[in-house]
PDB file of C-alpha atoms and ligand atoms in Angstrom:
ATOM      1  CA  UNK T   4     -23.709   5.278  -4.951  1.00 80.00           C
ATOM      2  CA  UNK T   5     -21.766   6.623  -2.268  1.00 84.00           C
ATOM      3  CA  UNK T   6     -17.992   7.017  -3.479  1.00 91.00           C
ATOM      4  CA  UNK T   7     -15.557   6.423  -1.061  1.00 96.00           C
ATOM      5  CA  UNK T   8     -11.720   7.620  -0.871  1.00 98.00           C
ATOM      6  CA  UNK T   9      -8.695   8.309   1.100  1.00 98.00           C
ATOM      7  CA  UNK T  10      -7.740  11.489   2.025  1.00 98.00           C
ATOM      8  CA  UNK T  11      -3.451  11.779   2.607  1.00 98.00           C
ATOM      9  CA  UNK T  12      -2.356  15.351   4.468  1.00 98.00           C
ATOM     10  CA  UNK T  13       1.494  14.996   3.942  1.00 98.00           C
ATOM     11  CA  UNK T  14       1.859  17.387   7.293  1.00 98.00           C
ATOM     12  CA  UNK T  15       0.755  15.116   9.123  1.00 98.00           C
ATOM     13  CA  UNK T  16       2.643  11.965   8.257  1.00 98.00           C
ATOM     14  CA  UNK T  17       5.920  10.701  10.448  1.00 97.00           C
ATOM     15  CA  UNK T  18       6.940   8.303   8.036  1.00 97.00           C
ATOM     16  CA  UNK T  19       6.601   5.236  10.237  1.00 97.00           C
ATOM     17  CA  UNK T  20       5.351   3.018   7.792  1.00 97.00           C
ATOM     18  CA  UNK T  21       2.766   1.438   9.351  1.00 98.00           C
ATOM     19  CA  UNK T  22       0.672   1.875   6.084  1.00 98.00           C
ATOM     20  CA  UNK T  23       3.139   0.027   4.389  1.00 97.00           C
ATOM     21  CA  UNK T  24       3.387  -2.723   7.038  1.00 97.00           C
ATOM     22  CA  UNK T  25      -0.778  -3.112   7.094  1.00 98.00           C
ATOM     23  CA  UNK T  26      -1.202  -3.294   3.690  1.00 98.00           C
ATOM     24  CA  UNK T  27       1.325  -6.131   2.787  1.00 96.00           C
ATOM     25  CA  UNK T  28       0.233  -7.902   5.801  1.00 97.00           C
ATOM     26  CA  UNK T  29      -3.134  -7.972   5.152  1.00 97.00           C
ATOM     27  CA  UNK T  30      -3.125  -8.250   1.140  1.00 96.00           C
ATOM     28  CA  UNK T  31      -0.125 -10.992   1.716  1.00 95.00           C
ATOM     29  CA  UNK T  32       1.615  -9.388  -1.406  1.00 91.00           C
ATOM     30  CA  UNK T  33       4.678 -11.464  -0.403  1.00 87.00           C
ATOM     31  CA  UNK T  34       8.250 -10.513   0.274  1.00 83.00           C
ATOM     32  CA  UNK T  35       9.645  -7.215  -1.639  1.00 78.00           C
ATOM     33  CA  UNK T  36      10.963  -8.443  -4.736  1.00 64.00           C
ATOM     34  CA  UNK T  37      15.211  -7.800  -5.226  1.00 59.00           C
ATOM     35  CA  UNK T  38      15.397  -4.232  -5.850  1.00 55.00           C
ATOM     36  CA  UNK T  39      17.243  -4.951  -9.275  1.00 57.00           C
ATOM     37  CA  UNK T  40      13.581  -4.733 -10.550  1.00 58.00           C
ATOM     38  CA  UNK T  41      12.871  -1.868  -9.625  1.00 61.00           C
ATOM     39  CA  UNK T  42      14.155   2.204 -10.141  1.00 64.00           C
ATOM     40  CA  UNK T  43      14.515   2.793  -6.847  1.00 70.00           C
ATOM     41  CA  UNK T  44      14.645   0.559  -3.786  1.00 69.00           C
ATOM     42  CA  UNK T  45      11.842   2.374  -1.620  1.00 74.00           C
ATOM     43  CA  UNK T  46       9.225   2.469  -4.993  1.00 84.00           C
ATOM     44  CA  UNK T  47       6.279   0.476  -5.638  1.00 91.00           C
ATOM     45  CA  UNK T  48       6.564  -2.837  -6.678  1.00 89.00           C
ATOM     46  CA  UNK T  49       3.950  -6.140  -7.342  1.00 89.00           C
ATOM     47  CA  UNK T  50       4.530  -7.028  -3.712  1.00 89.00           C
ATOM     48  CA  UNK T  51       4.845  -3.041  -1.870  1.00 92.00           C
ATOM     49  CA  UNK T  52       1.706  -1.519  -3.382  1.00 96.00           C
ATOM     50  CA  UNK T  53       1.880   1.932  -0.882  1.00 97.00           C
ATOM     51  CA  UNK T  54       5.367   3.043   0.056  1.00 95.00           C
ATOM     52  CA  UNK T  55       6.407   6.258   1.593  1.00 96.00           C
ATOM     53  CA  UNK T  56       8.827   8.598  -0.059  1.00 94.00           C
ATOM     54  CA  UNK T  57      11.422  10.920   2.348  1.00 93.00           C
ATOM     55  CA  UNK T  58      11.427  14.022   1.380  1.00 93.00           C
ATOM     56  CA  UNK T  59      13.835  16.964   2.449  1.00 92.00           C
ATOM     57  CA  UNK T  60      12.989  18.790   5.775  1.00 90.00           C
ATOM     58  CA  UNK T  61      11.424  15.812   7.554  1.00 91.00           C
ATOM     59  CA  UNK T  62       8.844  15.051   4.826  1.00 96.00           C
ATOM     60  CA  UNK T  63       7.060  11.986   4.139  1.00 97.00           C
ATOM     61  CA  UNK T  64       5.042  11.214   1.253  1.00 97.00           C
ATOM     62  CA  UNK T  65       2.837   8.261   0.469  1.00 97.00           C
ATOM     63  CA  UNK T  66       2.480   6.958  -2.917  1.00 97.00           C
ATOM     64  CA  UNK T  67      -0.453   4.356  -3.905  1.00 98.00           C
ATOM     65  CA  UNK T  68      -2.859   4.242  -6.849  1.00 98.00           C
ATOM     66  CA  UNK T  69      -5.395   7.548  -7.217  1.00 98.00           C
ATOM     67  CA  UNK T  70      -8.293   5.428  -8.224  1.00 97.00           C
ATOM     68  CA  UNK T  71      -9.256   7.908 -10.832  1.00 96.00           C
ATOM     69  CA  UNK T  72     -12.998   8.588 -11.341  1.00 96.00           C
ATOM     70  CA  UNK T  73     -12.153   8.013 -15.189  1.00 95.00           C
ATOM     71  CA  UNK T  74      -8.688   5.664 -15.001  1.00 96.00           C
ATOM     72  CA  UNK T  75      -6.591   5.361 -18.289  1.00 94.00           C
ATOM     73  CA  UNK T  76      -5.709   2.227 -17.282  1.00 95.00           C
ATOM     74  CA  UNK T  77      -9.193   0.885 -17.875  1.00 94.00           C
ATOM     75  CA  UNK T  78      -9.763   2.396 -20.159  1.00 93.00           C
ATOM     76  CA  UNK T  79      -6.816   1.103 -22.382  1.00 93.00           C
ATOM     77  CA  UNK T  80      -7.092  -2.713 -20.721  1.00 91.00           C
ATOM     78  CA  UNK T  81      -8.814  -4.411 -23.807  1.00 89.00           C
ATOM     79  CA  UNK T  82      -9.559  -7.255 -22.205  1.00 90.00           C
ATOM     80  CA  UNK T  83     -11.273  -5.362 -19.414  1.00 91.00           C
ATOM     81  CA  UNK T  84      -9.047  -6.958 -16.347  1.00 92.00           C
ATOM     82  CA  UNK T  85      -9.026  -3.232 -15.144  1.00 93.00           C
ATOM     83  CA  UNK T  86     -12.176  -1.877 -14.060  1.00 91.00           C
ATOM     84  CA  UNK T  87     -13.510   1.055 -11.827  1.00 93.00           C
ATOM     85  CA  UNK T  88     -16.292  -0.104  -8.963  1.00 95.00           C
ATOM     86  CA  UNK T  89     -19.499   1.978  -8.160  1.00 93.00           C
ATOM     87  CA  UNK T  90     -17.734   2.599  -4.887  1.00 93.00           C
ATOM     88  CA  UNK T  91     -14.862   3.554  -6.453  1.00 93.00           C
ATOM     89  CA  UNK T  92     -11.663   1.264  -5.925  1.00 97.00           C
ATOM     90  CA  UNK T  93     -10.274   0.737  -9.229  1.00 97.00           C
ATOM     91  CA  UNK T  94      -9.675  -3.349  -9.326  1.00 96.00           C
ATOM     92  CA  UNK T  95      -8.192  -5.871 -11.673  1.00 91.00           C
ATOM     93  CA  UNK T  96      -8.990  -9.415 -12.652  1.00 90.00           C
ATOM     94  CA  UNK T  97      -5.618 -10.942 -12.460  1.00 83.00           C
ATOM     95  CA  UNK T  98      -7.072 -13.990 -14.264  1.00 85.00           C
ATOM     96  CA  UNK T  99      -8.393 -12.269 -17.662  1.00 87.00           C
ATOM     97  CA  UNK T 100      -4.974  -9.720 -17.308  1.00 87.00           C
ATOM     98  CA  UNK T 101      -3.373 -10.688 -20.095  1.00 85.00           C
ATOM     99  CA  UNK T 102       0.386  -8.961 -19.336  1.00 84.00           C
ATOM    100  CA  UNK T 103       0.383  -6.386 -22.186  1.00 88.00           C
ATOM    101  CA  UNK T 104       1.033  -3.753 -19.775  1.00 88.00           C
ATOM    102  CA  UNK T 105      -1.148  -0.904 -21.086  1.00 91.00           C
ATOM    103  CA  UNK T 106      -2.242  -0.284 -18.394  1.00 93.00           C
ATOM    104  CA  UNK T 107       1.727   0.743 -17.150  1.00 92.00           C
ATOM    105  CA  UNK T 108       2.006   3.335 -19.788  1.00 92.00           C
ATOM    106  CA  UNK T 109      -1.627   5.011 -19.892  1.00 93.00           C
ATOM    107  CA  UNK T 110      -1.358   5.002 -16.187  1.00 95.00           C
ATOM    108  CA  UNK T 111      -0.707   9.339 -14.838  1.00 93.00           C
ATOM    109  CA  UNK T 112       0.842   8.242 -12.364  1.00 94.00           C
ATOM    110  CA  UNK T 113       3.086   5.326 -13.162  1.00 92.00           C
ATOM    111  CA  UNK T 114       1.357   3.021 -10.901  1.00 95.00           C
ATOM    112  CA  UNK T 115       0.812  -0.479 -12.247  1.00 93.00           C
ATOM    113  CA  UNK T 116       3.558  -2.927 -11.569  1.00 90.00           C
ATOM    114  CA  UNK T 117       4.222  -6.046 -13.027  1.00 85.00           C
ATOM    115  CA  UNK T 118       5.178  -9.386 -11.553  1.00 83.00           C
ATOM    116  CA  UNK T 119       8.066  -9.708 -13.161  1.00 78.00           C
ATOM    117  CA  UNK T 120       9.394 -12.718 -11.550  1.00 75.00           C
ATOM    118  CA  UNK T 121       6.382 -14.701 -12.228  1.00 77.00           C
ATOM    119  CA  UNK T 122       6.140 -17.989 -14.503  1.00 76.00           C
ATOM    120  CA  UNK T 123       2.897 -15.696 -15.553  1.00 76.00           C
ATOM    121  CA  UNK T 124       3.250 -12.799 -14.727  1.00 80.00           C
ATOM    122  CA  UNK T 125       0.341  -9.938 -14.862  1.00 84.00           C
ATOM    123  CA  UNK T 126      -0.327  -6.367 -13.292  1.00 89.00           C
ATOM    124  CA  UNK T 127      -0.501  -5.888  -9.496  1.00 92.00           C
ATOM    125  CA  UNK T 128      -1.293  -2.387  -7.460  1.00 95.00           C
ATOM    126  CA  UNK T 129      -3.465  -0.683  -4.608  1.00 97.00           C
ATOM    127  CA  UNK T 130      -6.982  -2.268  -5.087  1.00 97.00           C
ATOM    128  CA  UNK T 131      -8.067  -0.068  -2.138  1.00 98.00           C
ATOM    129  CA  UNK T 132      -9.191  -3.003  -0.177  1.00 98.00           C
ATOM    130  CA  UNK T 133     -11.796  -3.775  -2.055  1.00 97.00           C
ATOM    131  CA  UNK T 134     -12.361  -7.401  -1.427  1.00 96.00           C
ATOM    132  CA  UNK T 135     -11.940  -7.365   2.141  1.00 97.00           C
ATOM    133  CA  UNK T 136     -14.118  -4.294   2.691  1.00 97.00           C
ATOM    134  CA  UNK T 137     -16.776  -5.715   0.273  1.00 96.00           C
ATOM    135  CA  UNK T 138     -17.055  -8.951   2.106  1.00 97.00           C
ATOM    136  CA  UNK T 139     -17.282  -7.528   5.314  1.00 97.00           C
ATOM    137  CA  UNK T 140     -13.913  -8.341   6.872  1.00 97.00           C
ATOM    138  CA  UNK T 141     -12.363  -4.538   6.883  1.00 98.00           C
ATOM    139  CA  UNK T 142     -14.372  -1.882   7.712  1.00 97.00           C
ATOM    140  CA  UNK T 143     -11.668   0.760   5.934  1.00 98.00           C
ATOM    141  CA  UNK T 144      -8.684  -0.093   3.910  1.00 98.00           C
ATOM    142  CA  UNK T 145      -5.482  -1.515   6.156  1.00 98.00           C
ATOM    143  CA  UNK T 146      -3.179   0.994   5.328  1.00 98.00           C
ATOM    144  CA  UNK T 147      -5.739   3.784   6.819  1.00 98.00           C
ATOM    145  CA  UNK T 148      -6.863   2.027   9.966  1.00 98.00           C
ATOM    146  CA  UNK T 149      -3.092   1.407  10.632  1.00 98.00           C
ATOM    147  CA  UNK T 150      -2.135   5.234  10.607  1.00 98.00           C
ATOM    148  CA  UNK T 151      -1.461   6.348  13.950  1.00 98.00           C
ATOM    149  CA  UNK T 152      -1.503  10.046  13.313  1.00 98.00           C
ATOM    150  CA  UNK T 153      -4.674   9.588  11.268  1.00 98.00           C
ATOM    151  CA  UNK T 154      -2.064  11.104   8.229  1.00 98.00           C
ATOM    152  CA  UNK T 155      -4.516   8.951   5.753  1.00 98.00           C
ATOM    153  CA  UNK T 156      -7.790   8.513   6.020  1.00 98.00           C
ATOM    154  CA  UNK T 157     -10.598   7.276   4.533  1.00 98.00           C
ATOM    155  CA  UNK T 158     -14.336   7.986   3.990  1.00 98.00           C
ATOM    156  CA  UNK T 159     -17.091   9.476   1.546  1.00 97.00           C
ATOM    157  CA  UNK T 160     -15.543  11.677  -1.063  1.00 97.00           C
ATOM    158  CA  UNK T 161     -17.459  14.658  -0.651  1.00 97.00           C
ATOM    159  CA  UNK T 162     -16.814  14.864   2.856  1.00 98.00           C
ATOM    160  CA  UNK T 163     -12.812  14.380   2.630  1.00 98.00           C
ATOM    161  CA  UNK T 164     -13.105  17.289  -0.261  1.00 98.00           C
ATOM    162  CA  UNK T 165     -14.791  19.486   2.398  1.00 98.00           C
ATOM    163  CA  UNK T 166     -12.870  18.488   5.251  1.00 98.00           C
ATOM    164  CA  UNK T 167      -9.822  18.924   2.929  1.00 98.00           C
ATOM    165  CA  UNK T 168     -10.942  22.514   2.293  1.00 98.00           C
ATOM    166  CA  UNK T 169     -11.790  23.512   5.896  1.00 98.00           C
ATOM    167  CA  UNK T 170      -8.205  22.651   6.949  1.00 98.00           C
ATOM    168  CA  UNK T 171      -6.884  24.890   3.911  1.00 98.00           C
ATOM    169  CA  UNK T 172      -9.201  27.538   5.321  1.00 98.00           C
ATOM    170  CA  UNK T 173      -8.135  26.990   8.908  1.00 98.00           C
ATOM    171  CA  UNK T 174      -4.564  26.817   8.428  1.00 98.00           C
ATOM    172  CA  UNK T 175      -4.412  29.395   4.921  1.00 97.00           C
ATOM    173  CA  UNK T 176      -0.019  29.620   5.761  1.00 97.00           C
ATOM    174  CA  UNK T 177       0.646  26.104   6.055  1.00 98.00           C
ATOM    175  CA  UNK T 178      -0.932  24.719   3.221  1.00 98.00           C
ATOM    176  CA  UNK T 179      -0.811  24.131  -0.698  1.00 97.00           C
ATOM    177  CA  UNK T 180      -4.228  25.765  -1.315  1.00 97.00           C
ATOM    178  CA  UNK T 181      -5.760  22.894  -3.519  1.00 96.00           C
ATOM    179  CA  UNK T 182      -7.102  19.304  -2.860  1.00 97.00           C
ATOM    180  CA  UNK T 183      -4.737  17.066  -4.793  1.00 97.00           C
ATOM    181  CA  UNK T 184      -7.007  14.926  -7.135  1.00 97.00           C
ATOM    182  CA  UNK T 185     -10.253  16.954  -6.820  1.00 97.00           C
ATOM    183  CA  UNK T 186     -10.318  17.973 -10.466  1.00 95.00           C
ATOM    184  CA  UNK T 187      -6.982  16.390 -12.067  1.00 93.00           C
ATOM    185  CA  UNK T 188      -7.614  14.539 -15.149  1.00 91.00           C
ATOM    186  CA  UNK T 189     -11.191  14.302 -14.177  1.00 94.00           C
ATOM    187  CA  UNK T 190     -10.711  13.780 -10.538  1.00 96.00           C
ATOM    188  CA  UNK T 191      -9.187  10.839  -8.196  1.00 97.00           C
ATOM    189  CA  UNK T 192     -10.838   9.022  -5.405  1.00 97.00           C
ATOM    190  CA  UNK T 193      -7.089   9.028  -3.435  1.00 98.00           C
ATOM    191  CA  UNK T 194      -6.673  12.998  -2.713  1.00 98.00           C
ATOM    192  CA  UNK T 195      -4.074  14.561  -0.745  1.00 98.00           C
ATOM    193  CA  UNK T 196      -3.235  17.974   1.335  1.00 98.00           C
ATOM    194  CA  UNK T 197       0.312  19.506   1.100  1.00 98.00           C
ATOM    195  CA  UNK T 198       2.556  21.940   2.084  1.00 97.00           C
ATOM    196  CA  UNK T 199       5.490  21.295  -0.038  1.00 97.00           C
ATOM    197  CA  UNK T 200       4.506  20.583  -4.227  1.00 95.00           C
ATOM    198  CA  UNK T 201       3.773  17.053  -5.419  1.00 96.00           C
ATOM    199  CA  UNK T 202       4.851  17.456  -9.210  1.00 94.00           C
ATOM    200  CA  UNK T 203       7.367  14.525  -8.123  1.00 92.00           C
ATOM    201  CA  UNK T 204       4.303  12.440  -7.130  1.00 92.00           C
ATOM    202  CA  UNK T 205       2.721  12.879 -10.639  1.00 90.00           C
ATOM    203  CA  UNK T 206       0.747  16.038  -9.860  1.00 86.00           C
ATOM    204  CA  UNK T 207       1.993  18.186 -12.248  1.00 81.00           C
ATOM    205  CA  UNK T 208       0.547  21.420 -13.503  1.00 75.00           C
ATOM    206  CA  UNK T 209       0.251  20.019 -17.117  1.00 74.00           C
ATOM    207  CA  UNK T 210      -1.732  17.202 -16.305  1.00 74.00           C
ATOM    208  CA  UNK T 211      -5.059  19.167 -16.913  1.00 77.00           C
ATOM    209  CA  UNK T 212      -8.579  18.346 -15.824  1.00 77.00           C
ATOM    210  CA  UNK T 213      -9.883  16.343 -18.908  1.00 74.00           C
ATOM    211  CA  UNK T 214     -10.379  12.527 -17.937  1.00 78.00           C
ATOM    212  CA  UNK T 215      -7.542  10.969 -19.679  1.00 67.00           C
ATOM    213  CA  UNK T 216      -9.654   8.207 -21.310  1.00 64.00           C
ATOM    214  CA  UNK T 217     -10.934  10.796 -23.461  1.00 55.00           C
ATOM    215  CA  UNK T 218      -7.743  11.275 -25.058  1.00 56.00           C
ATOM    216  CA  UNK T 219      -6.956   7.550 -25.125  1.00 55.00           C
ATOM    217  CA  UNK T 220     -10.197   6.462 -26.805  1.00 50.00           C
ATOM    218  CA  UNK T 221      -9.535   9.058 -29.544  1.00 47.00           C
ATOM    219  CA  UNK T 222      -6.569   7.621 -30.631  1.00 47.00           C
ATOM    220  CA  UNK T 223      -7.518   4.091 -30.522  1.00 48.00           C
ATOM    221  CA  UNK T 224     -10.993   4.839 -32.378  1.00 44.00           C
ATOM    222  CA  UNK T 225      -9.028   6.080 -35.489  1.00 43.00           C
ATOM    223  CA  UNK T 226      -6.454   3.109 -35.403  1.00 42.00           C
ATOM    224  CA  UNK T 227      -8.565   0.455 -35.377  1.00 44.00           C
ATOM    225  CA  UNK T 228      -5.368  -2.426 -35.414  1.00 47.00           C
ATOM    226  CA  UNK T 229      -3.271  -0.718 -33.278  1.00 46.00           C
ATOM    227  CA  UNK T 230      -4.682  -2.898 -29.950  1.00 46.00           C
ATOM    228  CA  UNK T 231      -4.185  -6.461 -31.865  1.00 46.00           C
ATOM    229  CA  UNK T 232      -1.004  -4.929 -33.526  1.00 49.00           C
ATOM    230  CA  UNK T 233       0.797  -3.282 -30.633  1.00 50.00           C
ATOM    231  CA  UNK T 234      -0.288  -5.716 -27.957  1.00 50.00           C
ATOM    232  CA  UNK T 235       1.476  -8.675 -30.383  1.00 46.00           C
ATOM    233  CA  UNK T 236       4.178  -6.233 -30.341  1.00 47.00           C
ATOM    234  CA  UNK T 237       3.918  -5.942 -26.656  1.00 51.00           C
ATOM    235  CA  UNK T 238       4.315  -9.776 -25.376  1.00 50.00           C
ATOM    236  CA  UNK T 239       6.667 -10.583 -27.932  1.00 46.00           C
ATOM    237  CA  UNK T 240       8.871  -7.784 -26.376  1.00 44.00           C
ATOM    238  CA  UNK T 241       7.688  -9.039 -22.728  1.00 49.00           C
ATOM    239  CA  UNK T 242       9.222 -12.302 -23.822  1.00 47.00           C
ATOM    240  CA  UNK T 243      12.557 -10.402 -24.945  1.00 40.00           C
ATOM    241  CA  UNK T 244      12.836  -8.673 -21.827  1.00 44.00           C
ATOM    242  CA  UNK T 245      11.834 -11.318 -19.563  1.00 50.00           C
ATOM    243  CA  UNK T 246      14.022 -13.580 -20.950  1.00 46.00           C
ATOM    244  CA  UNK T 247      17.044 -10.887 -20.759  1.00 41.00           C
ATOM    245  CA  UNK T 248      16.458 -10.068 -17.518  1.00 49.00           C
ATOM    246  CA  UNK T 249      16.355 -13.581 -15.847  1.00 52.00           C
ATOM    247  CA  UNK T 250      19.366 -14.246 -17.942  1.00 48.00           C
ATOM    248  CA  UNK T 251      20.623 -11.031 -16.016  1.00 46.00           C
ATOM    249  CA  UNK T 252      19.880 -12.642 -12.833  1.00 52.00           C
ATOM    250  CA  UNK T 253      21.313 -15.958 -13.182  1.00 56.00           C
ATOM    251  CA  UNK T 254      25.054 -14.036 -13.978  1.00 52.00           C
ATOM    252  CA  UNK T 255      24.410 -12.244 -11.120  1.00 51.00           C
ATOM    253  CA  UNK T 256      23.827 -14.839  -8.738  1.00 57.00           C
ATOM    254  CA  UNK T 257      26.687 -16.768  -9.407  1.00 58.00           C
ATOM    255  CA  UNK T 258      28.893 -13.771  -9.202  1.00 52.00           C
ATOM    256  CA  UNK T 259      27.186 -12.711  -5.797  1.00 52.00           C
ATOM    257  CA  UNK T 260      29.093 -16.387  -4.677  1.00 51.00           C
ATOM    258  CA  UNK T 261      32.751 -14.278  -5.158  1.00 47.00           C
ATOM    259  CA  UNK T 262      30.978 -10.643  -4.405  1.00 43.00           C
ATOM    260  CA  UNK T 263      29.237  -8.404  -2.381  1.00 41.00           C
ATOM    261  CA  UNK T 264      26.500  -6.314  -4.652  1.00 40.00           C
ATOM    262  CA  UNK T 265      25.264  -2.981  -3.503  1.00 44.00           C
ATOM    263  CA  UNK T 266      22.597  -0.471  -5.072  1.00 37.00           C
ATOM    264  CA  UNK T 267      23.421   2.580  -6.663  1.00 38.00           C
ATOM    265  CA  UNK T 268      20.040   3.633  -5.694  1.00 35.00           C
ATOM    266  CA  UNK T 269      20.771   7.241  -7.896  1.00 36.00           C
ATOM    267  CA  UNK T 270      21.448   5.362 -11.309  1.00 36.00           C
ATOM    268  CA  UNK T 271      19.348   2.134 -10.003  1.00 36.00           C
ATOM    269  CA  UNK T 272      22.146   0.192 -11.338  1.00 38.00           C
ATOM    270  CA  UNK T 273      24.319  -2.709  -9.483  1.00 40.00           C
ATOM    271  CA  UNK T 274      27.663  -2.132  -8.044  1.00 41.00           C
ATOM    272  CA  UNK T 275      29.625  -4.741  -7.290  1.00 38.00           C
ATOM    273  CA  UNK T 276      32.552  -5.075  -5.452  1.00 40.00           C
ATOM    274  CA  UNK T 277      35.101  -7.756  -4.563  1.00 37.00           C
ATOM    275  CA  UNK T 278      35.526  -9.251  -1.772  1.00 37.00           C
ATOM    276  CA  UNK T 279      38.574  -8.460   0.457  1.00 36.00           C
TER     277      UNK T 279
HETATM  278  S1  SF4 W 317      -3.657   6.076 -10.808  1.00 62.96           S
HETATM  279 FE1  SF4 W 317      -3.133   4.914 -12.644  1.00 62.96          FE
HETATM  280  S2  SF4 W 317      -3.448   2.769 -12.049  1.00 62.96           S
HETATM  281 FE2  SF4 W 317      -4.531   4.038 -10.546  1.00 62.96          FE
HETATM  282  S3  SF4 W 317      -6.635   4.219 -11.347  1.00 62.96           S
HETATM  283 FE3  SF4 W 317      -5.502   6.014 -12.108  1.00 62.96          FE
HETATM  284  S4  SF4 W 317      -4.760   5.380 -14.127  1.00 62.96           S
HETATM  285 FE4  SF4 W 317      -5.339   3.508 -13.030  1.00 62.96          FE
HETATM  286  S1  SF4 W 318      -5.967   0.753   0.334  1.00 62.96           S
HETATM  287 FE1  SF4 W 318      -5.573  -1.412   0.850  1.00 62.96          FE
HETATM  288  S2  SF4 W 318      -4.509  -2.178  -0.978  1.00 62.96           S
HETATM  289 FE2  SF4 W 318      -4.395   0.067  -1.079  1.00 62.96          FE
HETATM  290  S3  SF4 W 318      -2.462   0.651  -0.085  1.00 62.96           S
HETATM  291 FE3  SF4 W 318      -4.077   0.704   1.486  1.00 62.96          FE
HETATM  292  S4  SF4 W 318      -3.997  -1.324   2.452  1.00 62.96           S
HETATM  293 FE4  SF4 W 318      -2.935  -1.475   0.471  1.00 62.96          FE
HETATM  294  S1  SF4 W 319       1.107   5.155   8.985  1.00 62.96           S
HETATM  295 FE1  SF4 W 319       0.482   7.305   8.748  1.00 62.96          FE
HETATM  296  S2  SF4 W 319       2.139   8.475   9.701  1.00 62.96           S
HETATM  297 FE2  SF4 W 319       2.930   6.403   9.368  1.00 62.96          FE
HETATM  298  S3  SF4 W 319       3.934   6.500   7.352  1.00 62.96           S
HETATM  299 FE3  SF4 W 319       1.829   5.836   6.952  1.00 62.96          FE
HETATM  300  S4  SF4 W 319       0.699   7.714   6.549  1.00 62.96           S
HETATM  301 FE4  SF4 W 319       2.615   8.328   7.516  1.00 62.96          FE
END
């Protein structure tokens, strides 16, 4: 089967957004949740599942799930609510997805998010549009389509590889020579064309060219408990943290009545200040 990707060329992208924009619109992932959640205020979260990263000298970089040809995060989910497609969107069930968030710490990449502010919360990222472009309603994913400087794109992956390689040829002093997620821990279906290095996007030299699930399964295989022991481990502290957190929240609000609060988006702690 056919396996079909999204090609990113950072040099191309203005940093509009418009990805951004297309892809909450049309996956309805809801208003961004308060950025106390998350590291940093222009990240991924459950509800932004593509987000654009400045970078110095006018750089903008987009940031969504790779859609590995061999994903960790599968491979780790044991009750199988991750899962790579034929056509090679890596999806999730959110109904089976228990919350034990392997998936967040097998992930490369540090993809995943969780829905923190959920009653039941569960894993959310880029699905690649593959409901809406399995059903017929989107022809390509939203983000893509939305691009007006065609900065991300999306097609077979064969042909993006070559097309990715023909601009390297064509323009040998502008770019990184090497397609981004052609071989990297087995290869991605999201690839990307630079001129400045993406080690802060997860690319980094170390990450080698052996599928990661390899390693995973390894481990697992000779420790047998560790999935029913760790993942008890794992919801009990999801319960900890959860509970901490929206305790957290609550002080906050009712100081927010006396204060204004601003992001220390360095530290990605709170600062608050009184009110004159
Ligand atoms: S980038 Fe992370 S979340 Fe996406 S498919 Fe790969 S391992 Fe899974
Ligand atoms: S492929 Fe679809 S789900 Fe993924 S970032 Fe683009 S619009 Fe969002
Ligand atoms: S729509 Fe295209 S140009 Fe605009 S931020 Fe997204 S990738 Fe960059």
């Amino acid at each position: 089967m056919r396996q079909m990707s999204i090609l990113t060329d950072v040099t191309k992208c203005i940093g509009c957004e418009e990805c951004v924009k297309a892809c909450k619109e049309t996956n309805k992932t809801g208003e961004d949740q308060p950025w106390r959640w998350q590291r940093k205020i222009d990240d991924l979260s459950a509800t932004r599942w593509t987000t654009i990263l400045p970078r110095p000298d006018r750089h903008y970089v987009r940031k969504q799930c790779r859609h590995c040809l061999e994903p960790a995060c599968a491979s780790v989910c044991p009750v199988g609510a991750m899962h790579k497609t034929p056509e090679g969107p890596v999806v999730y069930n959110s109904k089976i997805c228990m919350g034990c968030r392997y998936c967040m710490m097998a992930c490369p990449y540090g993809i995943p998010r969780y829905t923190w502010a959920d009653a039941v919360p569960y894993v959310r990222k880029c699905i690649m549009c593959y409901d809406k472009i399995s059903s017929g309603e989107l022809e390509q994913p939203a983000c893509t389509k939305a691009c007006p400087k065609e900065a991300t794109i999306y097609g077979e992956r064969e042909e993006l590889i070559r097309l990715a390689h023909g601009r390297i040829e064509e323009n040998p002093d502008l770019y990184i020579p090497k397609v981004f997620g052609e071989h990297e821990v087995g290869g991605t279906s999201v690839l990307y064309l630079s001129d400045i290095d993406l080690g802060f996007l997860g690319w980094k030299e170390d990450l080698g060219d052996e599928p990661l699930p390899m390693k995973t399964w390894v481990v697992l295989n000779k420790v047998p408990g560790i999935f029913v022991g760790v993942g008890v481990t794992m919801f009990g502290l999801y319960w900890i943290i959860d509970r901490r957190m929206r305790l957290q929240e609550e002080a906050l609000e009712k100081k927010s009545a006396s204060t204004d609060a601003q992001h220390d988006p360095e530290t990605g702690t709170d600062k608050v200040e009184a009110k004159k």
